[in-house]
Structure formats: C-alpha cells, structure tokens
PDB file of C-alpha atoms in Angstrom:
ATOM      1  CA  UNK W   1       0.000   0.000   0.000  1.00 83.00           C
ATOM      2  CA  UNK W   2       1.073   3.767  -0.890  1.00 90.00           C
ATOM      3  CA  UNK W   3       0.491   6.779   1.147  1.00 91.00           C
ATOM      4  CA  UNK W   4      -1.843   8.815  -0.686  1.00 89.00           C
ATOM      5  CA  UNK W   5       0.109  11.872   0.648  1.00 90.00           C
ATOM      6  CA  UNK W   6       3.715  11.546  -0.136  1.00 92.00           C
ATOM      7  CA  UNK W   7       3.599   7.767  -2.247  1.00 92.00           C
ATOM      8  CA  UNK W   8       6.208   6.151   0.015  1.00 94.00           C
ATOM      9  CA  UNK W   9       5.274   2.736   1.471  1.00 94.00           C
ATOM     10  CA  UNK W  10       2.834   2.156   4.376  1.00 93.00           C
ATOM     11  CA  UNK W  11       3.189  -0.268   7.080  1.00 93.00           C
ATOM     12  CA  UNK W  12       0.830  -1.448   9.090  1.00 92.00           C
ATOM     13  CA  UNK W  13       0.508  -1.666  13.489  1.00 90.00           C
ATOM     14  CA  UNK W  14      -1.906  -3.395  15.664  1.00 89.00           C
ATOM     15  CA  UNK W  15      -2.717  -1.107  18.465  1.00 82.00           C
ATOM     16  CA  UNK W  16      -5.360  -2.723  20.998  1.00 80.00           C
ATOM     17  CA  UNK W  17      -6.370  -4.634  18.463  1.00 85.00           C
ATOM     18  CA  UNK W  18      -7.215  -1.667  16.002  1.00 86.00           C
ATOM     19  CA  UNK W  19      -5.271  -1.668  12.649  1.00 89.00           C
ATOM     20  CA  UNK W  20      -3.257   1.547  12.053  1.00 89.00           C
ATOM     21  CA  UNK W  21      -1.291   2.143   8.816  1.00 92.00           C
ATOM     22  CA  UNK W  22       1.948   4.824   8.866  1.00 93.00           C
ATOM     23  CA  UNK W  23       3.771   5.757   6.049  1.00 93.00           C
ATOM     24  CA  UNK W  24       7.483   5.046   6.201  1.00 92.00           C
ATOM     25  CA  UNK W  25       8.119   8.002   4.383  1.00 93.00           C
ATOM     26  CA  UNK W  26       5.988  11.263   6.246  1.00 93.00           C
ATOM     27  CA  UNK W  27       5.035   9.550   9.377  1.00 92.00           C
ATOM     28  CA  UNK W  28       1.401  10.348   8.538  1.00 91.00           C
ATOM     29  CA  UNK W  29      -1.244   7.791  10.402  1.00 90.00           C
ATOM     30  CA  UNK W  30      -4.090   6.627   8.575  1.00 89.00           C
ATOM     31  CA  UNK W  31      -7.140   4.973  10.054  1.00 87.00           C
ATOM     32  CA  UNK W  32     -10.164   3.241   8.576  1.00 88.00           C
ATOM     33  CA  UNK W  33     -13.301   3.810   9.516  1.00 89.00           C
ATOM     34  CA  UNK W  34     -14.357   3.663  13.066  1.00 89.00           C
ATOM     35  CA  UNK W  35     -10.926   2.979  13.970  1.00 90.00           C
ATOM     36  CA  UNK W  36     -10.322   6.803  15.345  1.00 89.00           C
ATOM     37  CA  UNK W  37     -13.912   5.799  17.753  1.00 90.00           C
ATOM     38  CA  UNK W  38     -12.583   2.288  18.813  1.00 90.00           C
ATOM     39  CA  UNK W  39      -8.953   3.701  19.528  1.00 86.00           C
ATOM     40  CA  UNK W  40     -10.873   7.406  21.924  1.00 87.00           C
ATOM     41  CA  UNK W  41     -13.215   4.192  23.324  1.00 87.00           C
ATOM     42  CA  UNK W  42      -9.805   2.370  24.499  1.00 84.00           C
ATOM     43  CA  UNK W  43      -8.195   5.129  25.949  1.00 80.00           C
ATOM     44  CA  UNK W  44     -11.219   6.291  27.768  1.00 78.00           C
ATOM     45  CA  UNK W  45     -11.223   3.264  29.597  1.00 75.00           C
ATOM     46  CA  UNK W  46      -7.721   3.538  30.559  1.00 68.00           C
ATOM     47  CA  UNK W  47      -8.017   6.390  31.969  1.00 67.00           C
ATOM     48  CA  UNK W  48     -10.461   5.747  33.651  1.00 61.00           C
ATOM     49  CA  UNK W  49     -10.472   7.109  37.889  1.00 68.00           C
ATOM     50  CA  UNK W  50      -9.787   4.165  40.049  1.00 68.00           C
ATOM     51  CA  UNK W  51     -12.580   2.734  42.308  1.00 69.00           C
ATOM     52  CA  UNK W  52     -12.407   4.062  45.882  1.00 72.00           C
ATOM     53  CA  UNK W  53     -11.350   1.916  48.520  1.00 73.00           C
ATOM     54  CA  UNK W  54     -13.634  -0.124  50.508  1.00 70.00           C
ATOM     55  CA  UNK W  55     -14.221   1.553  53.545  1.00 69.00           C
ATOM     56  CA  UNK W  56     -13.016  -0.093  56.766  1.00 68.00           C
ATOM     57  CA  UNK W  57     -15.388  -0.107  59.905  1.00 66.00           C
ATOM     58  CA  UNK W  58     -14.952   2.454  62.803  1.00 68.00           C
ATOM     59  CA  UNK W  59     -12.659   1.491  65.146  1.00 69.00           C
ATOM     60  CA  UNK W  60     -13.199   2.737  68.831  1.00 69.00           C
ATOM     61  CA  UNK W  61     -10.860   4.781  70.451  1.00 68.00           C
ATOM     62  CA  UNK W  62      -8.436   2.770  73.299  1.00 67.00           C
ATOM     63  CA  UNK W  63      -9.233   3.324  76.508  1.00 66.00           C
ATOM     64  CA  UNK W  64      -7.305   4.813  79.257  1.00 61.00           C
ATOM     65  CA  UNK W  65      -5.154   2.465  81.174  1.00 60.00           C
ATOM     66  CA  UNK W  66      -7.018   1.800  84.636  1.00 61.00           C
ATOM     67  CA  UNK W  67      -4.853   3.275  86.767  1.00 63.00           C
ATOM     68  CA  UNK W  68      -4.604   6.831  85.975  1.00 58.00           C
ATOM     69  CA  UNK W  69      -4.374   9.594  83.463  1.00 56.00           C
ATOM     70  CA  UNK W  70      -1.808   8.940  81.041  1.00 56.00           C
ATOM     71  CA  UNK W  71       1.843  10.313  81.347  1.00 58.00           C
ATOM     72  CA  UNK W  72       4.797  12.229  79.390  1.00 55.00           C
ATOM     73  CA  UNK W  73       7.444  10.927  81.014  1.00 55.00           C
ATOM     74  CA  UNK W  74       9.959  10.900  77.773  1.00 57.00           C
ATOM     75  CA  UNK W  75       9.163  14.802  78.152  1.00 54.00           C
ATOM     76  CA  UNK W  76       8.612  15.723  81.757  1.00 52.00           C
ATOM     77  CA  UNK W  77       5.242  16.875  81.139  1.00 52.00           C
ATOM     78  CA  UNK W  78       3.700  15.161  83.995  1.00 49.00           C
ATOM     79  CA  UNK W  79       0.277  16.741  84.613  1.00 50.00           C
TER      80      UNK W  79
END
C-alpha cells in the first residue's frame, strides 16, 4: 500500500487490536473507519479514575489504662 500523501510505502501496526497504517516516508497515520472511535473508546477506559477503597469499619478509640491519666514521662510533662 502507498500513502496517498507523499507515495512512500505504508506499514501497518496493531494497536489494541485496532489496525493503524503509517507511512514510512511522512510519518502520517491513517485509520479506517471507526478505527479513530474504537482507539478514543480504548483510551477512555484507561483512563479511567480508580474505584475508591472499601471503607473499613470504625474502630473505637483505646481506653485509658485503669490506673490513671496517662503520662509524658519521655518529656517531663507530667500533669
């Protein structure tokens, strides 16, 4: 096959499964019909924004140790 623009030979490149012919000689990309559609359809789905996480359940807060308020003593801040 020819390029119709510049007459060098075309090659042709599977892309997602979508045929895509470049010419060797201008780099121009040629596409058949639907092909542009089926490639914007392909890439829209890898872009696509990832699912959010699962959320986890609440988990309660620890509780105080029984015998007291707790205490800084790393830091001296010993209320």
């Amino acid at each position: 096959m020819q390029c119709p623009k510049c007459h060098a030979a075309m090659h042709t490149y599977n892309r997602n499964g979508v045929q895509i012919e470049q010419c060797s000689g201008c780099r121009g990309i040629f596409l058949d019909y639907g092909e542009l559609e089926a490639l914007t359809r392909l890439e829209s789905q890898w872009q696509a924004p990832p699912a959010p996480p699962a959320a986890y359940p609440a988990q309660p807060a620890p509780a105080a140790p029984a015998w007291g308020a707790p205490q800084c003593a790393i830091l001296g801040l010993n209320q």
